[in-house]
C-alpha cells in the first residue's frame, strides 16, 4: 500500500491515500471524506485544493518553472510558434511538419466568421470594452456554428477547437475596429496566424500595411507565453461551467469573463494604467511602493505577486528580455519601460515584498511590448485571451474526457438562521 494520510475526528481515525504526481507533488485524496466521515473541508480561494488531475501544464512556483507537456517555456519561446504550441496543447506532442501544415491550413480555413456575427457587432455601443465584446461574441458562436456538447465525437471537438483558435483572433480584431469606427478587415489565407491578426488590426483600405518580421515574432511569442497556466481562475471557470456539460463556446466565454478581472488577466491593462500614472505624477516610484505597503490603502502594485509563483515568474523573465531588446533598439523608446525597471529594482530590494515573496508576474512587462506594437491599452486583456484559448480548450477537453468527470459543485458551511416560520407581510415588524 502506498503512502496514506490519517485524519482523526472525535477519536476515530480515517486513512486517505496520498497521490503523487510525475514531478513528485503530493496531495491527499479526500474524495471519500464526506461519505466516510460526514465532514467537508473549507478552503476559501482554493489555496490548498487540487481540483483535478491533469497532464497538460506543470508549474513549480517555488522554483519558477513552467512547462507545457514537459517542455520548458523558455525553449518554447525560443524555438516554437503559437500555432505549434496550440497543436502541442491539443495533442500532447509536438507536430510533425505535415501535421503542422494540416493544422495551420485548418486555422486558415476557419478564419472567416459568419456575417451575422459582424452584424452583432453593430449593436454594441461605441467604446464598449473589447473584452465585453469578445466574451459575448464567443458565446454567440454556439448559435452560429454546430452545437458541440460533451458527448460529441472527439473529431467534432477538434474542429471546434481549431474554429475557436482561429476565429477568436478575427473577432478580437473586429472588436477593436468597431470600437474605433474603422472598417472591418477580413482575414487572409496567405498570412501566418500572428501576421494575419496584426493585418486585421492595423491595415487600412487607404494605406498598405505589412507587419514587419520582428513584430510578427513578438506577437507570436507573447501569445505562446500565455497559452496555458494550469488551474488558474479563468481555466477553473471554463472547467466548472463545462462540467455541467455546457458547450465549449459557452464554457470559454465564462473563462473570458473571469480573465477580465484586474487580479487576473486584466492586470496587464492595470499595469499600463499604473505606469502611466506614475509617469504623469513625476516618476516617483517609491511613493507607489509605499502606497502598496500601506494596509489602510487598498492600492496594490499591479503586475506583482502570484498565487503559485513564490519566485520570479518565468514568463515575466522571458518577456522582460524581449521588452528591453525591442525598446533598446530605439525605434520605440518608451519612458514607461524606465519606470517599470526602476519599480522592479526597488520592489525586489524591499523587505515587504521580499518577506511575502512578491515578484513581477507575466502582466508586468507584456503591456509595454503590446504598446510598442501599436495596441491600445484596452486591447491588452483581449490579447491574453487569444493566447490562452488553446489552454482553455485543452483543459475543457481533459475535464470532459476524465474518467471521474463530475459536475463541479462545492459545498459550504452554513452560518445563517436556523428554521423559522414564514411571517405574513402585515405581521412583520
Ligand atoms: N502589491 C502589494 N501587496 C501585495 C501584492 C501586490 N501586488 N500582492 C500581494 N500582496 C500582499 C497582500 O497584501 C498580502 O499581504 P499580507 O500577508 O500582509 O496580508 C500578501 O501579499 C499575500 O497576498 P494575497 O492577496 O493573500 O495573495 P493571493 O495569492 O491571494 O493573490 C494575486 C495573488 C495575484 C491576486 C495578488 O498578488 C495581487 O493582487 N497582485 C496584483 C494583481 C496582479 O498582478 N495580478 C496578475 C496575476 S498573474 C497573471 C494572471 O493570473 O492572470
Tab-separated table of C-alpha atoms and ligand atoms in Angstrom:
chain	number	residue	atom	x	y	z
A	1	UNK	CA	0.000	0.000	0.000
A	2	UNK	CA	1.283	3.482	-0.860
A	3	UNK	CA	1.621	6.447	1.445
A	4	UNK	CA	-1.542	7.339	3.404
A	5	UNK	CA	-2.651	10.332	5.457
A	6	UNK	CA	-4.554	9.767	8.671
A	7	UNK	CA	-7.227	12.160	9.875
A	8	UNK	CA	-8.589	11.785	13.403
A	9	UNK	CA	-12.039	13.174	14.174
A	10	UNK	CA	-13.616	12.672	17.597
A	11	UNK	CA	-11.098	9.978	18.408
A	12	UNK	CA	-11.785	7.975	15.261
A	13	UNK	CA	-9.075	7.664	12.600
A	14	UNK	CA	-9.601	7.581	8.858
A	15	UNK	CA	-6.996	6.881	6.225
A	16	UNK	CA	-6.799	8.574	2.858
A	17	UNK	CA	-4.423	7.736	0.012
A	18	UNK	CA	-1.652	10.156	-0.927
A	19	UNK	CA	-1.432	10.829	-4.663
A	20	UNK	CA	1.986	11.547	-6.143
A	21	UNK	CA	2.345	13.431	-9.430
A	22	UNK	CA	5.023	12.868	-12.050
A	23	UNK	CA	7.067	15.752	-10.611
A	24	UNK	CA	6.612	14.415	-7.073
A	25	UNK	CA	3.926	16.870	-5.965
A	26	UNK	CA	1.818	15.260	-3.263
A	27	UNK	CA	-1.865	15.526	-2.496
A	28	UNK	CA	-4.229	13.829	-0.066
A	29	UNK	CA	-7.073	12.192	-1.966
A	30	UNK	CA	-10.131	13.125	0.095
A	31	UNK	CA	-12.731	12.170	-2.493
A	32	UNK	CA	-14.363	9.787	0.015
A	33	UNK	CA	-14.029	12.148	3.013
A	34	UNK	CA	-17.663	13.201	3.384
A	35	UNK	CA	-19.001	9.736	2.698
A	36	UNK	CA	-16.747	8.237	5.355
A	37	UNK	CA	-16.788	10.988	7.985
A	38	UNK	CA	-19.727	13.325	7.282
A	39	UNK	CA	-17.253	16.223	7.240
A	40	UNK	CA	-16.256	18.546	4.417
A	41	UNK	CA	-13.159	20.717	4.021
A	42	UNK	CA	-13.193	24.536	3.869
A	43	UNK	CA	-10.665	26.212	1.597
A	44	UNK	CA	-11.670	29.725	0.508
A	45	UNK	CA	-9.820	30.770	-2.615
A	46	UNK	CA	-8.843	27.094	-3.130
A	47	UNK	CA	-5.402	27.840	-1.683
A	48	UNK	CA	-4.880	24.133	-0.882
A	49	UNK	CA	-7.308	22.369	-3.165
A	50	UNK	CA	-6.419	20.338	-6.219
A	51	UNK	CA	-9.499	20.383	-8.440
A	52	UNK	CA	-8.317	17.791	-10.954
A	53	UNK	CA	-5.566	15.515	-12.146
A	54	UNK	CA	-4.003	16.976	-15.272
A	55	UNK	CA	-1.143	16.162	-17.638
A	56	UNK	CA	-1.062	19.409	-19.616
A	57	UNK	CA	0.978	22.052	-17.798
A	58	UNK	CA	3.436	21.838	-14.926
A	59	UNK	CA	4.326	24.745	-12.651
A	60	UNK	CA	6.809	24.730	-9.808
A	61	UNK	CA	6.021	28.026	-8.110
A	62	UNK	CA	8.878	27.758	-5.617
A	63	UNK	CA	11.495	27.424	-8.348
A	64	UNK	CA	9.757	29.499	-11.021
A	65	UNK	CA	9.297	26.680	-13.556
A	66	UNK	CA	6.621	26.447	-16.255
A	67	UNK	CA	6.398	23.624	-18.811
A	68	UNK	CA	3.851	22.728	-21.491
A	69	UNK	CA	3.679	18.924	-21.709
A	70	UNK	CA	7.153	18.815	-20.187
A	71	UNK	CA	8.769	21.413	-22.460
A	72	UNK	CA	10.164	24.467	-20.606
A	73	UNK	CA	8.529	27.773	-21.522
A	74	UNK	CA	11.963	29.258	-22.309
A	75	UNK	CA	12.538	26.641	-25.034
A	76	UNK	CA	9.043	27.181	-26.434
A	77	UNK	CA	9.661	30.936	-26.594
A	78	UNK	CA	12.948	30.472	-28.397
A	79	UNK	CA	12.093	27.732	-30.874
A	80	UNK	CA	8.354	27.344	-31.245
A	81	UNK	CA	5.405	29.282	-32.647
A	82	UNK	CA	1.932	29.944	-31.302
A	83	UNK	CA	0.325	27.580	-33.817
A	84	UNK	CA	2.752	24.798	-32.898
A	85	UNK	CA	2.013	25.453	-29.206
A	86	UNK	CA	-1.720	25.160	-29.917
A	87	UNK	CA	-1.081	21.758	-31.502
A	88	UNK	CA	1.083	20.666	-28.581
A	89	UNK	CA	-1.616	21.603	-26.076
A	90	UNK	CA	-4.392	19.898	-28.044
A	91	UNK	CA	-2.487	16.681	-28.805
A	92	UNK	CA	0.124	16.365	-26.064
A	93	UNK	CA	3.040	16.216	-28.515
A	94	UNK	CA	4.819	18.478	-30.974
A	95	UNK	CA	3.526	18.126	-34.542
A	96	UNK	CA	5.490	16.685	-37.458
A	97	UNK	CA	5.952	19.065	-40.405
A	98	UNK	CA	2.895	17.544	-42.134
A	99	UNK	CA	0.731	17.730	-39.058
A	100	UNK	CA	1.705	21.364	-38.514
A	101	UNK	CA	0.874	22.178	-42.115
A	102	UNK	CA	-2.525	20.494	-41.862
A	103	UNK	CA	-3.317	22.248	-38.591
A	104	UNK	CA	-2.250	25.639	-39.989
A	105	UNK	CA	-4.456	25.214	-43.042
A	106	UNK	CA	-7.373	24.245	-40.791
A	107	UNK	CA	-6.857	27.501	-38.886
A	108	UNK	CA	-6.809	29.388	-42.182
A	109	UNK	CA	-9.948	27.656	-43.368
A	110	UNK	CA	-11.863	28.727	-40.257
A	111	UNK	CA	-10.650	32.289	-40.019
A	112	UNK	CA	-13.719	33.958	-41.516
A	113	UNK	CA	-16.693	34.479	-39.220
A	114	UNK	CA	-20.371	34.322	-40.144
A	115	UNK	CA	-21.523	37.686	-41.479
A	116	UNK	CA	-24.334	37.608	-38.913
A	117	UNK	CA	-21.719	37.924	-36.203
A	118	UNK	CA	-20.369	41.025	-37.843
A	119	UNK	CA	-23.894	42.454	-37.708
A	120	UNK	CA	-23.998	41.673	-33.997
A	121	UNK	CA	-21.039	43.986	-33.515
A	122	UNK	CA	-23.129	46.925	-34.665
A	123	UNK	CA	-25.361	46.647	-31.632
A	124	UNK	CA	-22.579	47.320	-29.151
A	125	UNK	CA	-22.202	50.940	-28.107
A	126	UNK	CA	-19.118	52.700	-29.440
A	127	UNK	CA	-16.247	52.349	-26.952
A	128	UNK	CA	-17.666	49.160	-25.425
A	129	UNK	CA	-14.760	47.341	-23.789
A	130	UNK	CA	-13.309	44.823	-26.287
A	131	UNK	CA	-13.273	42.117	-23.577
A	132	UNK	CA	-17.013	42.565	-23.226
A	133	UNK	CA	-17.487	42.272	-26.974
A	134	UNK	CA	-15.173	39.268	-27.247
A	135	UNK	CA	-16.894	37.329	-24.443
A	136	UNK	CA	-20.316	37.972	-25.974
A	137	UNK	CA	-19.235	37.039	-29.496
A	138	UNK	CA	-17.517	33.832	-28.393
A	139	UNK	CA	-20.690	32.844	-26.566
A	140	UNK	CA	-22.688	33.703	-29.703
A	141	UNK	CA	-20.540	31.297	-31.763
A	142	UNK	CA	-22.630	28.420	-30.410
A	143	UNK	CA	-25.681	29.872	-32.190
A	144	UNK	CA	-23.848	30.343	-35.469
A	145	UNK	CA	-21.913	27.073	-35.576
A	146	UNK	CA	-22.967	23.476	-34.890
A	147	UNK	CA	-23.536	22.857	-31.248
A	148	UNK	CA	-20.875	20.743	-29.583
A	149	UNK	CA	-21.814	19.116	-26.349
A	150	UNK	CA	-19.784	16.987	-24.034
A	151	UNK	CA	-20.826	13.819	-25.879
A	152	UNK	CA	-19.706	14.948	-29.320
A	153	UNK	CA	-17.107	12.972	-31.190
A	154	UNK	CA	-13.514	13.861	-30.464
A	155	UNK	CA	-13.157	14.805	-34.110
A	156	UNK	CA	-16.005	17.321	-33.906
A	157	UNK	CA	-14.467	18.834	-30.799
A	158	UNK	CA	-11.118	19.143	-32.585
A	159	UNK	CA	-12.813	21.033	-35.397
A	160	UNK	CA	-14.451	23.263	-32.821
A	161	UNK	CA	-11.093	23.864	-31.153
A	162	UNK	CA	-9.491	24.914	-34.446
A	163	UNK	CA	-12.504	27.069	-35.223
A	164	UNK	CA	-12.243	28.841	-31.881
A	165	UNK	CA	-8.484	29.378	-32.015
A	166	UNK	CA	-8.840	30.810	-35.491
A	167	UNK	CA	-11.982	32.866	-35.070
A	168	UNK	CA	-11.093	34.418	-31.720
A	169	UNK	CA	-8.347	36.349	-33.494
A	170	UNK	CA	-10.767	37.592	-36.156
A	171	UNK	CA	-13.345	38.553	-33.532
A	172	UNK	CA	-10.743	40.337	-31.420
A	173	UNK	CA	-9.647	42.432	-34.396
A	174	UNK	CA	-13.301	43.150	-35.263
A	175	UNK	CA	-13.952	44.402	-31.742
A	176	UNK	CA	-11.028	46.829	-31.993
A	177	UNK	CA	-12.088	48.096	-35.429
A	178	UNK	CA	-15.657	48.564	-34.213
A	179	UNK	CA	-14.602	50.477	-31.091
A	180	UNK	CA	-12.558	52.813	-33.263
A	181	UNK	CA	-15.110	53.336	-36.013
A	182	UNK	CA	-12.840	51.598	-38.546
A	183	UNK	CA	-13.929	49.277	-41.357
A	184	UNK	CA	-13.536	45.595	-40.641
A	185	UNK	CA	-10.576	43.893	-42.345
A	186	UNK	CA	-11.105	40.276	-43.409
A	187	UNK	CA	-8.553	37.537	-42.675
A	188	UNK	CA	-6.108	36.494	-45.407
A	189	UNK	CA	-5.142	32.929	-46.248
A	190	UNK	CA	-1.591	33.852	-47.256
A	191	UNK	CA	-0.530	35.163	-43.835
A	192	UNK	CA	0.661	33.349	-40.740
A	193	UNK	CA	-1.550	33.340	-37.632
A	194	UNK	CA	0.056	36.354	-35.968
A	195	UNK	CA	0.740	38.295	-39.194
A	196	UNK	CA	-2.918	37.813	-40.115
A	197	UNK	CA	-4.013	39.178	-36.761
A	198	UNK	CA	-1.767	42.241	-36.997
A	199	UNK	CA	-3.065	42.820	-40.510
A	200	UNK	CA	-6.710	42.664	-39.403
A	201	UNK	CA	-5.878	45.072	-36.576
A	202	UNK	CA	-3.818	47.678	-38.365
A	203	UNK	CA	-4.288	47.625	-42.129
A	204	UNK	CA	-6.467	50.192	-43.786
A	205	UNK	CA	-8.244	50.471	-47.143
A	206	UNK	CA	-6.270	53.654	-47.842
A	207	UNK	CA	-2.883	52.584	-46.609
A	208	UNK	CA	-0.963	49.384	-47.258
A	209	UNK	CA	0.172	47.740	-44.073
A	210	UNK	CA	2.750	44.991	-43.875
A	211	UNK	CA	3.650	43.746	-40.414
A	212	UNK	CA	7.423	43.547	-40.110
A	213	UNK	CA	9.013	40.227	-39.191
A	214	UNK	CA	10.043	41.325	-35.731
A	215	UNK	CA	6.534	42.475	-34.794
A	216	UNK	CA	5.087	39.185	-36.022
A	217	UNK	CA	7.636	37.233	-33.992
A	218	UNK	CA	6.945	39.317	-30.874
A	219	UNK	CA	3.198	38.880	-31.237
A	220	UNK	CA	3.612	35.152	-31.686
A	221	UNK	CA	5.936	34.837	-28.702
A	222	UNK	CA	3.543	36.759	-26.451
A	223	UNK	CA	0.568	34.600	-27.464
A	224	UNK	CA	2.599	31.445	-26.877
A	225	UNK	CA	3.725	32.698	-23.487
A	226	UNK	CA	0.079	32.914	-22.344
A	227	UNK	CA	-1.093	29.617	-23.875
A	228	UNK	CA	-1.763	27.707	-20.662
A	229	UNK	CA	-1.231	28.070	-16.948
A	230	UNK	CA	-2.965	25.071	-15.351
A	231	UNK	CA	-5.813	25.676	-12.871
A	232	UNK	CA	-5.910	29.499	-12.726
A	233	UNK	CA	-9.129	31.455	-12.175
A	234	UNK	CA	-10.324	31.578	-15.808
A	235	UNK	CA	-9.374	27.970	-16.569
A	236	UNK	CA	-11.198	26.852	-13.438
A	237	UNK	CA	-14.220	28.848	-14.651
A	238	UNK	CA	-14.047	27.068	-18.020
A	239	UNK	CA	-13.829	23.689	-16.292
A	240	UNK	CA	-16.619	24.466	-13.826
A	241	UNK	CA	-19.041	25.714	-16.474
A	242	UNK	CA	-18.049	22.856	-18.801
A	243	UNK	CA	-18.635	20.326	-16.011
A	244	UNK	CA	-22.380	20.989	-16.305
A	245	UNK	CA	-21.986	19.802	-19.942
A	246	UNK	CA	-22.419	23.349	-21.222
A	247	UNK	CA	-20.947	23.575	-24.725
A	248	UNK	CA	-17.350	24.545	-25.425
A	249	UNK	CA	-18.137	28.076	-26.618
A	250	UNK	CA	-20.276	28.893	-23.554
A	251	UNK	CA	-17.600	27.476	-21.249
A	252	UNK	CA	-14.826	29.502	-22.889
A	253	UNK	CA	-16.941	32.627	-22.777
A	254	UNK	CA	-17.086	32.274	-18.988
A	255	UNK	CA	-13.285	31.985	-18.983
A	256	UNK	CA	-13.055	35.276	-20.867
A	257	UNK	CA	-15.233	36.935	-18.215
A	258	UNK	CA	-13.048	35.570	-15.413
A	259	UNK	CA	-9.889	36.685	-17.176
A	260	UNK	CA	-11.138	40.264	-17.426
A	261	UNK	CA	-10.713	40.983	-13.695
A	262	UNK	CA	-7.711	43.097	-12.618
A	263	UNK	CA	-6.441	40.398	-10.238
A	264	UNK	CA	-6.156	38.039	-13.217
A	265	UNK	CA	-5.604	38.890	-16.923
A	266	UNK	CA	-6.963	42.409	-16.504
A	267	UNK	CA	-3.746	43.136	-14.616
A	268	UNK	CA	-1.920	43.856	-17.902
A	269	UNK	CA	-4.229	46.813	-18.540
A	270	UNK	CA	-3.976	47.842	-14.862
A	271	UNK	CA	-0.139	47.767	-15.035
A	272	UNK	CA	-0.094	50.098	-18.015
A	273	UNK	CA	-2.510	52.495	-16.297
A	274	UNK	CA	-0.367	52.396	-13.156
A	275	UNK	CA	2.910	53.023	-15.019
A	276	UNK	CA	1.309	55.908	-16.928
A	277	UNK	CA	0.008	57.366	-13.683
A	278	UNK	CA	3.450	57.148	-12.057
A	279	UNK	CA	4.949	58.792	-15.149
A	280	UNK	CA	2.432	61.644	-15.146
A	281	UNK	CA	2.948	62.010	-11.399
A	282	UNK	CA	6.659	62.777	-11.886
A	283	UNK	CA	8.059	59.232	-11.863
A	284	UNK	CA	8.194	58.820	-8.069
A	285	UNK	CA	8.052	55.003	-7.924
A	286	UNK	CA	8.782	54.933	-4.173
A	287	UNK	CA	5.527	56.807	-3.489
A	288	UNK	CA	3.566	53.991	-5.150
A	289	UNK	CA	5.554	51.280	-3.386
A	290	UNK	CA	4.735	52.948	-0.062
A	291	UNK	CA	1.067	53.156	-1.023
A	292	UNK	CA	1.042	49.416	-1.839
A	293	UNK	CA	2.590	48.620	1.554
A	294	UNK	CA	0.131	50.790	3.470
A	295	UNK	CA	-2.515	48.431	4.870
A	296	UNK	CA	-5.039	51.259	5.194
A	297	UNK	CA	-4.842	51.752	1.429
A	298	UNK	CA	-6.402	49.234	-0.965
A	299	UNK	CA	-3.851	50.054	-3.687
A	300	UNK	CA	-1.655	47.167	-4.880
A	301	UNK	CA	1.203	47.188	-7.321
A	302	UNK	CA	-0.348	45.620	-10.423
A	303	UNK	CA	1.904	43.073	-12.076
A	304	UNK	CA	3.444	41.862	-8.806
A	305	UNK	CA	2.618	38.730	-6.843
A	306	UNK	CA	1.146	35.427	-7.817
A	307	UNK	CA	-0.816	32.677	-6.076
A	308	UNK	CA	1.578	29.979	-7.266
A	309	UNK	CA	4.905	31.671	-8.045
A	310	UNK	CA	6.906	32.486	-4.955
A	311	UNK	CA	9.823	33.246	-7.233
A	312	UNK	CA	10.283	35.235	-10.448
A	313	UNK	CA	7.503	34.295	-12.912
A	314	UNK	CA	9.418	32.578	-15.761
A	315	UNK	CA	7.103	34.211	-18.317
A	316	UNK	CA	7.954	37.649	-16.943
A	317	UNK	CA	11.654	36.853	-17.278
A	318	UNK	CA	11.315	35.947	-20.962
A	319	UNK	CA	9.017	38.881	-21.740
A	320	UNK	CA	11.307	41.327	-19.946
A	321	UNK	CA	14.215	40.186	-22.116
A	322	UNK	CA	12.228	40.738	-25.321
A	323	UNK	CA	10.922	44.004	-23.947
A	324	UNK	CA	14.320	45.513	-23.241
A	325	UNK	CA	15.757	44.152	-26.521
A	326	UNK	CA	12.928	45.659	-28.550
A	327	UNK	CA	12.821	49.013	-26.882
A	328	UNK	CA	16.558	49.461	-26.634
A	329	UNK	CA	16.750	49.335	-30.414
A	330	UNK	CA	15.389	52.832	-30.203
A	331	UNK	CA	12.538	52.609	-32.698
A	332	UNK	CA	10.011	52.769	-29.941
A	333	UNK	CA	11.626	54.319	-26.866
A	334	UNK	CA	9.093	54.341	-24.094
A	335	UNK	CA	9.612	56.163	-20.791
A	336	UNK	CA	7.310	53.631	-19.139
A	337	UNK	CA	9.980	50.943	-19.559
A	338	UNK	CA	12.372	53.024	-17.457
A	339	UNK	CA	9.704	53.389	-14.784
A	340	UNK	CA	8.962	49.660	-14.857
A	341	UNK	CA	12.652	48.747	-14.495
A	342	UNK	CA	13.102	51.178	-11.601
A	343	UNK	CA	9.947	49.953	-9.873
A	344	UNK	CA	11.048	46.333	-10.184
A	345	UNK	CA	14.525	47.068	-8.851
A	346	UNK	CA	13.140	48.851	-5.787
A	347	UNK	CA	10.482	46.215	-5.129
A	348	UNK	CA	13.000	43.375	-5.248
A	349	UNK	CA	15.048	45.110	-2.520
A	350	UNK	CA	12.102	45.984	-0.297
A	351	UNK	CA	11.537	43.834	2.818
A	352	UNK	CA	7.735	43.965	2.472
A	353	UNK	CA	7.905	42.319	-0.966
A	354	UNK	CA	10.824	40.027	-0.063
A	355	UNK	CA	9.020	38.625	3.002
A	356	UNK	CA	5.859	37.977	1.001
A	357	UNK	CA	7.770	36.597	-1.995
A	358	UNK	CA	6.188	39.059	-4.412
A	359	UNK	CA	7.908	39.153	-7.814
A	360	UNK	CA	6.940	40.589	-11.211
A	361	UNK	CA	4.372	38.385	-12.952
A	362	UNK	CA	3.528	37.831	-16.632
A	363	UNK	CA	1.487	41.015	-16.810
A	364	UNK	CA	4.213	43.372	-15.665
A	365	UNK	CA	6.187	43.733	-18.893
A	366	UNK	CA	3.795	42.417	-21.558
A	367	UNK	CA	1.872	45.691	-21.884
A	368	UNK	CA	4.997	47.637	-22.779
A	369	UNK	CA	5.525	45.400	-25.817
A	370	UNK	CA	1.836	45.474	-26.749
A	371	UNK	CA	2.035	49.256	-26.660
A	372	UNK	CA	5.166	49.243	-28.842
A	373	UNK	CA	3.293	47.031	-31.325
A	374	UNK	CA	0.561	49.685	-31.518
A	375	UNK	CA	-2.180	48.121	-29.371
A	376	UNK	CA	-4.338	50.419	-27.250
A	377	UNK	CA	-4.434	49.588	-23.536
A	378	UNK	CA	-7.993	48.246	-23.539
A	379	UNK	CA	-6.936	45.509	-26.004
A	380	UNK	CA	-4.255	44.065	-23.714
A	381	UNK	CA	-6.503	41.595	-21.905
A	382	UNK	CA	-8.021	40.551	-25.236
A	383	UNK	CA	-4.508	39.589	-26.363
A	384	UNK	CA	-4.165	37.491	-23.216
A	385	UNK	CA	-7.476	35.797	-24.103
A	386	UNK	CA	-6.344	34.954	-27.648
A	387	UNK	CA	-3.167	33.449	-26.217
A	388	UNK	CA	-4.995	31.459	-23.516
A	389	UNK	CA	-7.516	29.947	-25.950
A	390	UNK	CA	-5.593	26.704	-26.658
A	391	UNK	CA	-5.085	26.141	-22.928
A	392	UNK	CA	-8.761	26.649	-22.092
A	393	UNK	CA	-9.755	24.239	-24.854
A	394	UNK	CA	-7.216	21.587	-23.839
A	395	UNK	CA	-8.342	21.837	-20.207
A	396	UNK	CA	-12.030	21.642	-21.207
A	397	UNK	CA	-11.309	18.524	-23.265
A	398	UNK	CA	-9.330	16.921	-20.462
A	399	UNK	CA	-12.127	17.652	-17.997
A	400	UNK	CA	-14.786	16.287	-20.358
A	401	UNK	CA	-12.865	13.067	-21.021
A	402	UNK	CA	-11.777	12.413	-17.419
A	403	UNK	CA	-12.911	9.052	-16.070
A	404	UNK	CA	-14.012	10.727	-12.818
A	405	UNK	CA	-15.785	13.636	-14.605
A	406	UNK	CA	-18.432	15.116	-12.316
A	407	UNK	CA	-20.393	18.330	-12.219
A	408	UNK	CA	-18.380	20.887	-10.210
A	409	UNK	CA	-20.400	21.602	-7.113
A	410	UNK	CA	-18.637	22.766	-3.939
A	411	UNK	CA	-20.298	22.658	-0.546
A	412	UNK	CA	-20.399	25.243	2.227
A	413	UNK	CA	-20.508	25.736	5.973
A	414	UNK	CA	-23.859	27.394	6.572
A	415	UNK	CA	-23.951	30.083	9.276
A	416	UNK	CA	-27.375	31.637	8.609
A	417	UNK	CA	-30.622	31.485	10.571
A	418	UNK	CA	-31.961	28.153	11.758
A	419	UNK	CA	-35.515	27.080	10.835
A	420	UNK	CA	-38.089	29.789	11.485
A	421	UNK	CA	-41.654	30.342	10.320
A	422	UNK	CA	-42.720	32.482	7.426
A	423	UNK	CA	-44.305	35.714	8.699
A	424	UNK	CA	-47.197	37.249	6.678
A	425	UNK	CA	-46.339	40.763	5.472
A	426	UNK	CA	-48.877	42.554	7.721
A	427	UNK	CA	-47.400	40.936	10.841
A	428	UNK	CA	-43.764	41.876	10.203
A	429	UNK	CA	-42.080	44.415	12.464
B	1	LIG	N1	1.046	44.687	-4.012
B	1	LIG	C1	1.125	44.808	-2.680
B	1	LIG	N2	0.908	43.790	-1.816
B	1	LIG	C2	0.611	42.605	-2.321
B	1	LIG	C3	0.524	42.402	-3.714
B	1	LIG	C4	0.752	43.497	-4.569
B	1	LIG	N3	0.676	43.361	-5.898
B	1	LIG	N4	0.198	41.115	-3.956
B	1	LIG	C5	0.083	40.525	-2.750
B	1	LIG	N5	0.336	41.409	-1.764
B	1	LIG	C6	0.392	41.150	-0.325
B	1	LIG	C7	-1.009	41.030	0.266
B	1	LIG	O1	-1.499	42.265	0.716
B	1	LIG	C8	-0.777	40.048	1.393
B	1	LIG	O2	-0.174	40.748	2.447
B	1	LIG	P1	-0.477	40.316	3.994
B	1	LIG	O3	0.074	38.919	4.122
B	1	LIG	O4	0.217	41.322	4.813
B	1	LIG	O5	-1.977	40.347	4.144
B	1	LIG	C9	0.275	39.095	0.821
B	1	LIG	O6	0.988	39.869	-0.139
B	1	LIG	C10	-0.306	37.847	0.150
B	1	LIG	O7	-1.226	38.278	-0.844
B	1	LIG	P2	-2.593	37.537	-1.165
B	1	LIG	O8	-3.548	38.514	-1.734
B	1	LIG	O9	-3.045	36.773	0.045
B	1	LIG	O10	-2.100	36.501	-2.259
B	1	LIG	P3	-3.011	35.750	-3.315
B	1	LIG	O11	-2.287	34.534	-3.702
B	1	LIG	O12	-4.390	35.578	-2.772
B	1	LIG	O13	-3.123	36.786	-4.535
B	1	LIG	C11	-2.628	37.992	-6.510
B	1	LIG	C12	-2.360	36.712	-5.700
B	1	LIG	C13	-2.001	37.805	-7.885
B	1	LIG	C14	-4.137	38.174	-6.702
B	1	LIG	C15	-2.001	39.216	-5.783
B	1	LIG	O14	-0.609	39.049	-5.661
B	1	LIG	C16	-2.315	40.527	-6.473
B	1	LIG	O15	-3.372	41.125	-6.205
B	1	LIG	N6	-1.424	41.013	-7.387
B	1	LIG	C17	-1.705	42.215	-8.184
B	1	LIG	C18	-2.608	41.844	-9.360
B	1	LIG	C19	-1.854	41.096	-10.440
B	1	LIG	O16	-0.759	41.471	-10.839
B	1	LIG	N7	-2.484	40.017	-10.962
B	1	LIG	C20	-1.900	39.199	-12.041
B	1	LIG	C21	-1.549	37.832	-11.562
B	1	LIG	S1	-0.526	36.908	-12.711
B	1	LIG	C22	-1.399	36.680	-14.159
B	1	LIG	C23	-2.753	36.108	-14.037
B	1	LIG	O17	-3.103	35.352	-13.171
B	1	LIG	O18	-3.529	36.467	-14.907
